[in-house]
mmCIF file of C-alpha atoms and ligand atoms in Angstrom:
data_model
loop_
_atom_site.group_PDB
_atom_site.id
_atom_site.type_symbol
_atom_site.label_atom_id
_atom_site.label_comp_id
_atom_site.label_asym_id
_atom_site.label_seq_id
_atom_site.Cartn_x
_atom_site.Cartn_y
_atom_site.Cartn_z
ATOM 1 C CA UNK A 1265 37.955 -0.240 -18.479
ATOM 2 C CA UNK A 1266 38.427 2.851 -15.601
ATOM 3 C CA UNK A 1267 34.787 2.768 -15.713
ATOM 4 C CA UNK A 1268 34.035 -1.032 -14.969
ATOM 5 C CA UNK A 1269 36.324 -0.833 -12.071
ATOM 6 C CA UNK A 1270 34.845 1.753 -10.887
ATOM 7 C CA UNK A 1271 31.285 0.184 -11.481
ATOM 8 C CA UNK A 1272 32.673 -2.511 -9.344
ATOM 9 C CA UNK A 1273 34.276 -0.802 -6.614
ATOM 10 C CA UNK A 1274 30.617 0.952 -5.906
ATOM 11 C CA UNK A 1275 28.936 -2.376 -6.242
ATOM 12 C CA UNK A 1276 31.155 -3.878 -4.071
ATOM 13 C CA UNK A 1277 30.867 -0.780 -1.337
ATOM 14 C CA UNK A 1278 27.390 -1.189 -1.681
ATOM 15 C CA UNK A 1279 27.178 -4.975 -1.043
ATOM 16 C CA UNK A 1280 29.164 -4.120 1.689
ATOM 17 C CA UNK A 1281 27.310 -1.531 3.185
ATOM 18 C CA UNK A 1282 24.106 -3.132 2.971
ATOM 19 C CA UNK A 1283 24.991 -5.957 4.723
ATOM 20 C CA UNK A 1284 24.937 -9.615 3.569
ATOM 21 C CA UNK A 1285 21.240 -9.693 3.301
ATOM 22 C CA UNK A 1286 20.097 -13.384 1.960
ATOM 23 C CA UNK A 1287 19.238 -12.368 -1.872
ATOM 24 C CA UNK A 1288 16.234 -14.711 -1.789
ATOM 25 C CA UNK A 1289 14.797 -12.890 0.853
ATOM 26 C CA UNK A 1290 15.128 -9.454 -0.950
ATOM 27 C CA UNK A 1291 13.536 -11.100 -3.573
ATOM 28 C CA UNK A 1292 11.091 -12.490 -1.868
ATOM 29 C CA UNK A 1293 10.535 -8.857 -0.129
ATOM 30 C CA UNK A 1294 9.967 -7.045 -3.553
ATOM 31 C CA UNK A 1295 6.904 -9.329 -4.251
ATOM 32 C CA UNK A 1296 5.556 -8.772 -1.547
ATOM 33 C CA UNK A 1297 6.187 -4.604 -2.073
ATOM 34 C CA UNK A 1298 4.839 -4.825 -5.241
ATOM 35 C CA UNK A 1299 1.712 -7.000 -4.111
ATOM 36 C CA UNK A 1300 1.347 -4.021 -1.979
ATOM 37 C CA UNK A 1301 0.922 -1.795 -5.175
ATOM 38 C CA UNK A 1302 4.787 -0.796 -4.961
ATOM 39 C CA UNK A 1303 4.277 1.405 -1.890
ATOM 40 C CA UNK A 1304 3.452 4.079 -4.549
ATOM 41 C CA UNK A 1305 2.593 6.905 -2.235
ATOM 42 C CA UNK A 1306 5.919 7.094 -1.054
ATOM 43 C CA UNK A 1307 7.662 7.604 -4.841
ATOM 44 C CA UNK A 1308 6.722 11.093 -6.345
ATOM 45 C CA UNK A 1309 5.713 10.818 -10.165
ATOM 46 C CA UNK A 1310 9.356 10.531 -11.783
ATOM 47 C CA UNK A 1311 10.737 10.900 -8.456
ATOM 48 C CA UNK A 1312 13.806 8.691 -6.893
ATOM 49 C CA UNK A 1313 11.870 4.837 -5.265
ATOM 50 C CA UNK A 1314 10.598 5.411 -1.915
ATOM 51 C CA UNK A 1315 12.214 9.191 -1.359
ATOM 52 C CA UNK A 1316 8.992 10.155 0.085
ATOM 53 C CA UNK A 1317 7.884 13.524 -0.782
ATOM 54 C CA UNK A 1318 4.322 13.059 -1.975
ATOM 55 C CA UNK A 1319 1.492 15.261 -0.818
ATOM 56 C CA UNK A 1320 -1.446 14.245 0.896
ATOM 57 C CA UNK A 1321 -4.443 16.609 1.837
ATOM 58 C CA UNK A 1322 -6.783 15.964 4.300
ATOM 59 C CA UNK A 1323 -9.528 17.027 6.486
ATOM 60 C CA UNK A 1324 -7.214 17.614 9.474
ATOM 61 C CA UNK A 1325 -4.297 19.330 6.958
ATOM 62 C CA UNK A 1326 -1.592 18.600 4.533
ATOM 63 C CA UNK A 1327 1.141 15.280 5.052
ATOM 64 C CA UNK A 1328 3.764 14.195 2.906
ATOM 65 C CA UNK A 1329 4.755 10.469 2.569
ATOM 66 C CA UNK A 1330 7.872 10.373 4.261
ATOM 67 C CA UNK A 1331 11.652 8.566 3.166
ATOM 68 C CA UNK A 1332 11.645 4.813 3.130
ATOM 69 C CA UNK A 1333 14.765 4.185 1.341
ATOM 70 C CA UNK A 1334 17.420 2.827 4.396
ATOM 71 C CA UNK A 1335 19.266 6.455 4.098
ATOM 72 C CA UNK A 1336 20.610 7.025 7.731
ATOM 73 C CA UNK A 1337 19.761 10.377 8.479
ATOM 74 C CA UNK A 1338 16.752 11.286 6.469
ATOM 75 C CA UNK A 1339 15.724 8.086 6.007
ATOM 76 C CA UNK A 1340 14.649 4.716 7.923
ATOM 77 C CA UNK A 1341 18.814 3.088 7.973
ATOM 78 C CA UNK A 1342 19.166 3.898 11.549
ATOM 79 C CA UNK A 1343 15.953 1.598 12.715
ATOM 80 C CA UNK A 1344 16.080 -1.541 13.541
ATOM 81 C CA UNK A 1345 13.979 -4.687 12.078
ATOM 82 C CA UNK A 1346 11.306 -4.432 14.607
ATOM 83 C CA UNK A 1347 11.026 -0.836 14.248
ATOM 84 C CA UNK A 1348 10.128 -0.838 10.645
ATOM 85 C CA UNK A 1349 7.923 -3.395 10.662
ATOM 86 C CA UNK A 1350 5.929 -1.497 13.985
ATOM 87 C CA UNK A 1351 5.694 1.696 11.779
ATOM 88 C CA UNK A 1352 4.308 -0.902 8.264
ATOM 89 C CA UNK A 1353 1.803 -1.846 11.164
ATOM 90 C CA UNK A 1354 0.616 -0.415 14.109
ATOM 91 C CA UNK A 1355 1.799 3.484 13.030
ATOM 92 C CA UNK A 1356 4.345 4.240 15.499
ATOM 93 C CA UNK A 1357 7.267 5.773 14.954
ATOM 94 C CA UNK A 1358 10.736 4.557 16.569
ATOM 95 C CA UNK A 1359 10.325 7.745 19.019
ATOM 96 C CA UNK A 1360 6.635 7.110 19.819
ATOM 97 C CA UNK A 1361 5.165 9.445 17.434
ATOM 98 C CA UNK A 1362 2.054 8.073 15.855
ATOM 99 C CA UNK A 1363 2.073 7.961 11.784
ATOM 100 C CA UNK A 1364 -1.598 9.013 10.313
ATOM 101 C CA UNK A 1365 -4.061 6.466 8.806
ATOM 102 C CA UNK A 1366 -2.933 7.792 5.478
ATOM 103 C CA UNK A 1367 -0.254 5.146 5.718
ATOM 104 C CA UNK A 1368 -2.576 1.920 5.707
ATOM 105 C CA UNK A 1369 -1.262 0.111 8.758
ATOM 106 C CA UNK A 1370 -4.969 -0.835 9.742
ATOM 107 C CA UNK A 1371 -4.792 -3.406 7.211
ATOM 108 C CA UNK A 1372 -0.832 -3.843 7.023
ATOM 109 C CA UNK A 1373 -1.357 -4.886 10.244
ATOM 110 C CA UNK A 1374 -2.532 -8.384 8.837
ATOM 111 C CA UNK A 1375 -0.225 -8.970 6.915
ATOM 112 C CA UNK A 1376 2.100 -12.570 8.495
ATOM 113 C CA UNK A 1377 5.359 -11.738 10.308
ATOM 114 C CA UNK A 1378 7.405 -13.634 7.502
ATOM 115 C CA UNK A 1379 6.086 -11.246 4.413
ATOM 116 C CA UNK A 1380 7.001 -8.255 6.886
ATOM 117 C CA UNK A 1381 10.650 -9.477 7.438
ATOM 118 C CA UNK A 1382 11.113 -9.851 3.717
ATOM 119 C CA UNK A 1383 9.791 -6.566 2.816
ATOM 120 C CA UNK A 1384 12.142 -5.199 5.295
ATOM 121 C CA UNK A 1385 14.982 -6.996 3.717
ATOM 122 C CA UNK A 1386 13.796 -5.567 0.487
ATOM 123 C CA UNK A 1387 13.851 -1.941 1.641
ATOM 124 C CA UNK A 1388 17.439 -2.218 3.168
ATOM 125 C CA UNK A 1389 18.056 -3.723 -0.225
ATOM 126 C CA UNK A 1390 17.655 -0.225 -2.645
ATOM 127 C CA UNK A 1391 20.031 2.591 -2.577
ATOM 128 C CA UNK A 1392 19.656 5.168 -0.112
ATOM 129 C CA UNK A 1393 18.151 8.463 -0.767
ATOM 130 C CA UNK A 1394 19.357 11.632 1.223
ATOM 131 C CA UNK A 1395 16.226 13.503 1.003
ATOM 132 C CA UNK A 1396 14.331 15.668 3.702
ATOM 133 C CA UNK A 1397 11.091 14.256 5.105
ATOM 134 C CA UNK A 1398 8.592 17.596 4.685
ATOM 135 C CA UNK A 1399 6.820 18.406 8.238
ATOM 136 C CA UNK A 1400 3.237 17.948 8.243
ATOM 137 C CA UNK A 1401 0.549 20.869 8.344
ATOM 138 C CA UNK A 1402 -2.162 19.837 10.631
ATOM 139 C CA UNK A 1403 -4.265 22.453 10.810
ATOM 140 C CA UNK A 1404 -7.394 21.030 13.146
ATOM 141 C CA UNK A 1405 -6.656 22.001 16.630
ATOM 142 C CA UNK A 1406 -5.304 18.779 19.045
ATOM 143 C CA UNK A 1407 -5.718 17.040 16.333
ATOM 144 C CA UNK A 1408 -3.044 14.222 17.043
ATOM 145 C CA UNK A 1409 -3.438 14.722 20.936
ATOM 146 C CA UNK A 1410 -7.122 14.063 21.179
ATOM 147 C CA UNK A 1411 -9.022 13.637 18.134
ATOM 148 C CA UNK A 1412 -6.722 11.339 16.344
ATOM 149 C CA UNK A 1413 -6.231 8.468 19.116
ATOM 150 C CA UNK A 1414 -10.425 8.837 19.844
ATOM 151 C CA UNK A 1415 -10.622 8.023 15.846
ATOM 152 C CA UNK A 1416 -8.386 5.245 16.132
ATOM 153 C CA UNK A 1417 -9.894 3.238 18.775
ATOM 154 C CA UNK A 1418 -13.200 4.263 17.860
ATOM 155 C CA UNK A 1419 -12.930 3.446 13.956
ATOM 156 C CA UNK A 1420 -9.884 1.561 12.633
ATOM 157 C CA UNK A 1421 -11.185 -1.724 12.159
ATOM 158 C CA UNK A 1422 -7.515 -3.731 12.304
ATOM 159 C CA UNK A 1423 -6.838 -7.303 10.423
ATOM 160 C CA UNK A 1424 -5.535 -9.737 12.199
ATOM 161 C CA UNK A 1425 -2.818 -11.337 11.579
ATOM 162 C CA UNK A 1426 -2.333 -15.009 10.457
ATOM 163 C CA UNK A 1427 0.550 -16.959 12.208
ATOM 164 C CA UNK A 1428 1.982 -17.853 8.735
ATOM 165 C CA UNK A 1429 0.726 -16.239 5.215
ATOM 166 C CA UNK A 1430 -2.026 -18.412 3.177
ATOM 167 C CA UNK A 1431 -0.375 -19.615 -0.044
ATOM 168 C CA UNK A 1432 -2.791 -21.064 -2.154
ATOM 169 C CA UNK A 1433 -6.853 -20.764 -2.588
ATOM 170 C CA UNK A 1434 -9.319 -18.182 -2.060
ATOM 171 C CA UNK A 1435 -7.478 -17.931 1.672
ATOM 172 C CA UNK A 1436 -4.686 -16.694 -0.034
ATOM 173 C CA UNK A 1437 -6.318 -14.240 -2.323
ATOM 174 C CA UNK A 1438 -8.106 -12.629 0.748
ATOM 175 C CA UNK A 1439 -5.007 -12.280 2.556
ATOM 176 C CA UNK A 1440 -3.733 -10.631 -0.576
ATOM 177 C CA UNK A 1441 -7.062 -8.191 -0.694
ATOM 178 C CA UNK A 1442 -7.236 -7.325 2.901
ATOM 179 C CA UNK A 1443 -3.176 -7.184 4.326
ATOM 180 C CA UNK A 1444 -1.263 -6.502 1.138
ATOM 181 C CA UNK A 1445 -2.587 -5.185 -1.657
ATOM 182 C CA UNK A 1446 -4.790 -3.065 1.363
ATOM 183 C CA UNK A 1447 -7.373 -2.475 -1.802
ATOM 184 C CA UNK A 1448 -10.130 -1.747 0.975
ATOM 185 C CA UNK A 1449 -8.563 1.297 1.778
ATOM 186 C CA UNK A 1450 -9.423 2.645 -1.769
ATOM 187 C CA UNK A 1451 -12.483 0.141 -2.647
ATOM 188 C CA UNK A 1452 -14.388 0.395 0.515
ATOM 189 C CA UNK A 1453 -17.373 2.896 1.150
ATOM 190 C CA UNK A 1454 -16.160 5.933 3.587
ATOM 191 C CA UNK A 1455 -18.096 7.729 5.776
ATOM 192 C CA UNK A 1456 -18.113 11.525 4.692
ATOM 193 C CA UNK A 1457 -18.514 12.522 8.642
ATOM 194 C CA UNK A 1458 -15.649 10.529 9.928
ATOM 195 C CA UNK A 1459 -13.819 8.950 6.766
ATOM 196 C CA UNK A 1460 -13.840 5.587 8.750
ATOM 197 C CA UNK A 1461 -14.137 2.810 6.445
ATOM 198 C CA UNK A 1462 -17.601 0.781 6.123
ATOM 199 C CA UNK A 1463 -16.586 -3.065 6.233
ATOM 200 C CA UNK A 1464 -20.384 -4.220 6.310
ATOM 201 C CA UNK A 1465 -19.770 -3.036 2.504
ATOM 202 C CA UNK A 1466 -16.609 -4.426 2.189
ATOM 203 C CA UNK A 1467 -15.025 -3.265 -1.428
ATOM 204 C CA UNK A 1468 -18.270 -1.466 -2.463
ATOM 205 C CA UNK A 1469 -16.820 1.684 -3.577
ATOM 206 C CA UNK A 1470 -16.708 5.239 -2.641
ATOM 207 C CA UNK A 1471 -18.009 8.290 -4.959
ATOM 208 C CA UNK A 1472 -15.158 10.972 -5.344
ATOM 209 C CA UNK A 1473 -15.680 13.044 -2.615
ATOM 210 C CA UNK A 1474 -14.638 10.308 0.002
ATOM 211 C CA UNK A 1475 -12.454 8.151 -2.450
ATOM 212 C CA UNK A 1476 -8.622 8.025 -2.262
ATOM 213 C CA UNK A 1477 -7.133 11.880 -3.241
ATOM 214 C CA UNK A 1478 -10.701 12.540 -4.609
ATOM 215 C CA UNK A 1479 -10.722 9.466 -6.754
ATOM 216 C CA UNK A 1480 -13.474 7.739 -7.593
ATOM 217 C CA UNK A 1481 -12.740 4.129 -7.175
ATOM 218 C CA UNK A 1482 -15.707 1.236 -8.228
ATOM 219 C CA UNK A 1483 -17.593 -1.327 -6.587
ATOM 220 C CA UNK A 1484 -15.800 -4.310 -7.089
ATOM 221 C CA UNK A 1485 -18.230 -6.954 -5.194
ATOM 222 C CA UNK A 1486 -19.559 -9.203 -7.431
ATOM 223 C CA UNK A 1487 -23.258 -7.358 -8.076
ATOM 224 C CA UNK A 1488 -24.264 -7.231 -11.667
ATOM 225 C CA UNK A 1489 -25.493 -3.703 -11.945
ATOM 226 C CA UNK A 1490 -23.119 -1.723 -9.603
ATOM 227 C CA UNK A 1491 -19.971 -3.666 -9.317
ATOM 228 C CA UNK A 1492 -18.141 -6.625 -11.295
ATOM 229 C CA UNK A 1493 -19.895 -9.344 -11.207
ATOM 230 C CA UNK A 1494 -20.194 -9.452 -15.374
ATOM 231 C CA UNK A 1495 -16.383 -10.013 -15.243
ATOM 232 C CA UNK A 1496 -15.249 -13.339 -15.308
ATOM 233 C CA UNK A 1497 -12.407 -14.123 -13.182
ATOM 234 C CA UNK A 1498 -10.176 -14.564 -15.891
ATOM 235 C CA UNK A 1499 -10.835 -10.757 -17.027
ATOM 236 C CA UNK A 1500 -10.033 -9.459 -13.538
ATOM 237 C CA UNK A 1501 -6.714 -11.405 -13.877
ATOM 238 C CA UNK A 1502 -5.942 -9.350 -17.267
ATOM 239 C CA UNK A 1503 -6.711 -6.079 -15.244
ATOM 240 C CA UNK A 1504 -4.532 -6.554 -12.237
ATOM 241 C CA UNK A 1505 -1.628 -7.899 -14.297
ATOM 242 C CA UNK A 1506 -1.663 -5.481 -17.354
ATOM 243 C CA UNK A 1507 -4.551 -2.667 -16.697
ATOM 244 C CA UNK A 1508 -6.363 -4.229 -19.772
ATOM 245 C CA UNK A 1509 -9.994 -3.714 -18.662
ATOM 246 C CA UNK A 1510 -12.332 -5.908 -20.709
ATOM 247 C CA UNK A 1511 -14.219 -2.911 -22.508
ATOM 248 C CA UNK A 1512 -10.764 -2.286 -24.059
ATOM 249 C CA UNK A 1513 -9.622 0.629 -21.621
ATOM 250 C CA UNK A 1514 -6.861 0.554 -19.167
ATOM 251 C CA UNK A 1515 -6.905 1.693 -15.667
ATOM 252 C CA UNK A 1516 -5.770 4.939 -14.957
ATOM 253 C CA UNK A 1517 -5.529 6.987 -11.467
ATOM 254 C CA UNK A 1518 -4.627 5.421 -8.523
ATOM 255 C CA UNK A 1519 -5.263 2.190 -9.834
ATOM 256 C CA UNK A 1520 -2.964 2.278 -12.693
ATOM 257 C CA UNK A 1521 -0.158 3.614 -10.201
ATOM 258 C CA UNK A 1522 -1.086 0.681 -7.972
ATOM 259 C CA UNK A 1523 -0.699 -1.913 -11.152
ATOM 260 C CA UNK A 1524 2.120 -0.245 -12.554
ATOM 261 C CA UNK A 1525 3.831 -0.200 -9.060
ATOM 262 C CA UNK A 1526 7.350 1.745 -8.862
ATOM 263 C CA UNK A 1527 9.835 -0.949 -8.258
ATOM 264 C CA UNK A 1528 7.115 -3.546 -7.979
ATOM 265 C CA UNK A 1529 3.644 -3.666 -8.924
ATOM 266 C CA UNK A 1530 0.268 -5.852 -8.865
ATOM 267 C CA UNK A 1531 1.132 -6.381 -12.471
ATOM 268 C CA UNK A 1532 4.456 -8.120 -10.806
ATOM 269 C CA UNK A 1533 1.907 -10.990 -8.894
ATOM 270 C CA UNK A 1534 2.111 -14.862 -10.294
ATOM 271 C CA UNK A 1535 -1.017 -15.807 -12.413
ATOM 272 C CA UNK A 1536 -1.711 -18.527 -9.037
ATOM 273 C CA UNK A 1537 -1.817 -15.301 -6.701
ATOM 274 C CA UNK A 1538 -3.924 -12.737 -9.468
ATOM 275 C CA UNK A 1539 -6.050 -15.612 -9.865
ATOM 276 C CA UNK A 1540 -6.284 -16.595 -5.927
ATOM 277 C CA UNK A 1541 -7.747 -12.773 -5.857
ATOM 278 C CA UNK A 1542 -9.688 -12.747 -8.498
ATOM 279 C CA UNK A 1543 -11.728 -16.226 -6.907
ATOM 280 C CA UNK A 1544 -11.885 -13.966 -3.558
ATOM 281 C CA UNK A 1545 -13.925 -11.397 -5.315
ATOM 282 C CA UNK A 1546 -16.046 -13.626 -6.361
ATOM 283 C CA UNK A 1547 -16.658 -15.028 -3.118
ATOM 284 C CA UNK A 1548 -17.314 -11.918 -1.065
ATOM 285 C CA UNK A 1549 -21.217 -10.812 -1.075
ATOM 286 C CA UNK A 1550 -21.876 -8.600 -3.925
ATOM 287 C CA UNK A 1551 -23.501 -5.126 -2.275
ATOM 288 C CA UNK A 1552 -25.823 -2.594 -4.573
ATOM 289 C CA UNK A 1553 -24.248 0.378 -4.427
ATOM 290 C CA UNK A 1554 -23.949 2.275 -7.301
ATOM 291 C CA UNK A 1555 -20.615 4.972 -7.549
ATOM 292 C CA UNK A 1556 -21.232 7.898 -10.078
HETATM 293 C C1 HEC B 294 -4.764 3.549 -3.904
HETATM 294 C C2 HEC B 294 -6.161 3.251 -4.179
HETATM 295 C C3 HEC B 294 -6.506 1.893 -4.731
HETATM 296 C C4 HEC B 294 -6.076 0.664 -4.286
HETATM 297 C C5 HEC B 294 -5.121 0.361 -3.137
HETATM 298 C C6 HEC B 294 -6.723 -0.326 -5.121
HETATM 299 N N1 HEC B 294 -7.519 0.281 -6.042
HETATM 300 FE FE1 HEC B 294 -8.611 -0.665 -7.490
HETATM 301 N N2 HEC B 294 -9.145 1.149 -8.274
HETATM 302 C C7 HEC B 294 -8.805 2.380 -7.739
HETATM 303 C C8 HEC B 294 -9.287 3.422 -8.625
HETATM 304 C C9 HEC B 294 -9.122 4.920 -8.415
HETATM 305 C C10 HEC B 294 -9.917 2.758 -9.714
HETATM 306 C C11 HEC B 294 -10.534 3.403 -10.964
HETATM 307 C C12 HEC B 294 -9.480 3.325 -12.036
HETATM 308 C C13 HEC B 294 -9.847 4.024 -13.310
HETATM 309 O O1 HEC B 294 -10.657 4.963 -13.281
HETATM 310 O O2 HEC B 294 -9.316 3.623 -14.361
HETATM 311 C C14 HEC B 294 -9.815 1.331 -9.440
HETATM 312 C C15 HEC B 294 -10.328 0.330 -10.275
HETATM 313 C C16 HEC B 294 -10.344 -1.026 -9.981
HETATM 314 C C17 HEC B 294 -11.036 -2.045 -10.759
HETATM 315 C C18 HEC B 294 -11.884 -1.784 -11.998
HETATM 316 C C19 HEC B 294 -13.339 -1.772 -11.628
HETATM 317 C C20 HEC B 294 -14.258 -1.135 -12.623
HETATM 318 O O3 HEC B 294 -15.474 -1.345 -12.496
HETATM 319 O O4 HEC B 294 -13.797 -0.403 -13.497
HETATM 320 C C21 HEC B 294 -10.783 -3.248 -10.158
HETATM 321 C C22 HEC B 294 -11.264 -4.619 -10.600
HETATM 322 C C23 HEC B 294 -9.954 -2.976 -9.004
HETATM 323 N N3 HEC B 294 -9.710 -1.630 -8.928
HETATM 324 C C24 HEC B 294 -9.486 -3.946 -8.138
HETATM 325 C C25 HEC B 294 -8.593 -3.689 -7.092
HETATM 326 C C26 HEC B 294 -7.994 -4.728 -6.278
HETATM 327 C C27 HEC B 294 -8.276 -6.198 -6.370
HETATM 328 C C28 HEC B 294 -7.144 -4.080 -5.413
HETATM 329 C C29 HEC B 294 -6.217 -4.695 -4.384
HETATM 330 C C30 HEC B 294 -5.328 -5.756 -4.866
HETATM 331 C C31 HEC B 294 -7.249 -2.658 -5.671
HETATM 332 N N4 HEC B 294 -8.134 -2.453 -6.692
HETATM 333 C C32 HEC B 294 -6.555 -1.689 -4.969
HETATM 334 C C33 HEC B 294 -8.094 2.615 -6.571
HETATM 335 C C34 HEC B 294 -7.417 1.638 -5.842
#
């Protein structure tokens, strides 16, 4: 009995503290999050939601996905609305600071004002995390002065927003592709000299040494020999949802992190929306390029 009051008194503090958010907007927010592959980079394996903490190496050093969870101090409580969503989308921090391309905002940046505001709502929604963001170790020299803002303007392609999100069709499942579920950033051939993504092969894959943490991730245009143009769309809709990949194995890597989300995943999309994507990849033009 002690205990269920005192279940309630912290539910209640927390209700309280987190303001009256409208709960169908929080819910709507987690789809959204886990349409975005449940933000997985910023959850360490077995780690508290959104804490931050996991490593990233690069060419220009070592970052660590930062706190997400609304903690004040360590955390993203003490920004406003408008800040959040300007760091989900054009990389800048409250205090000007920019945030690296590691964090995807060159295709967030198309995702619709509404889905942003929800998200938001979502975030402010999960318990707070008191946990250290871990300084970066940029080791190139001016790299964020100089070579980083060149790179931006001279490579990061940027989506554009729509006015309102697409809700049904293939218009829908691209917005899902490109904005949300950001699967370019993983799918899409890098250069090796500059790591700037190759959208003339959109989705066409990228070999290990320029994939995602040295991942190879496959060509999933709709060519026969290179990519996945033997799966039917129904098949693709099994994968995204559950992993099942029609030779009978499941997806593993990045890819299974991205399905399995944290508190959200792809595997949390509606059939309509899986299959909405699914009908977008089999629209897009189907590139040879084979990833070994
Ligand atoms: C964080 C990186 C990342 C993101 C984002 C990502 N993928 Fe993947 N994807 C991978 C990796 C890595 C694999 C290989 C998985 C494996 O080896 O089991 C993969 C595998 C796949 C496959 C299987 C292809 C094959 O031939 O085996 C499909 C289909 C796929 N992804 C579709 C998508 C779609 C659609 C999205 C966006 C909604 C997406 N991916 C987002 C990294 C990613």
């Amino acid at each position: 009995m002690r205990r269920l009051l005192l279940a309630t008194c912290l539910v209640t503090w927390w209700a309280g503290a987190a303001f009256a958010a409208d709960p169908a907007e929080v819910t709507r927010g987690k789809y959204i999050f886990g349409a975005a592959g449940g933000c997985g980079c910023h959850t360490e394996p077995k780690g508290q939601p959104n804490a931050g903490g996991k490593k990233f190496e690069g060419p220009f050093g070592t970052v660590y996905a930062t706190n997400i969870t609304p903690d004040k101090t360590t955390g993203i409580g003490g920004w406003t609305d408008e800040q959040i969503i300007t760091a989900i989308r054009l990389g800048r921090r409250p205090n000007g600071e920019r945030i690296l391309p590691v964090h995807p905002f060159t295709s967030f940046n198309g995702m619709a004002d509404g889905d942003l505001k929800a998200v938001v709502a979502f975030l402010r929604s999960v318990p707070p995390v008191s946990r250290k963001n871990t300084p970066k170790k940029i080791t190139v020299p001016m790299f964020e002065s100089v070579f980083l803002p060149a790179w931006l303007v001279t490579f990061a392609a940027k989506e554009t927003p729509p006015a309102a999100a697409p809700v049904s069709g293939v218009a829908r499942g691209e917005y899902l592709v490109r904005a949300v579920g950001h699967c370019g950033e993983c799918h899409t051939p890098r250069s090796a000299m500059t790591m700037a993504v190759d959208n003339n092969r959109f989705l066409a894959g990228n070999p290990k040494k320029t994939g995602p943490e040295g991942q190879l991730s496959p060509n999933i245009t709709p060519d026969k020999d290179t990519g996945i143009g033997s799966w039917t769309e129904d098949q693709i809709v099994t994968y995204l949802g559950t992993g099942n990949r029609p030779d009978g194995d499941v997806a593993g890597g990045l890819m299974g992190e991205s399905i399995q989300g944290t508190l959200a995943g792809y595997k949390d999309m509606t059939k309509a929306d899986l299959q909405a994507i699914a009908k977008y990849l089999k629209a897009i033009p189907a590139v040879k390029n084979k990833i070994e």
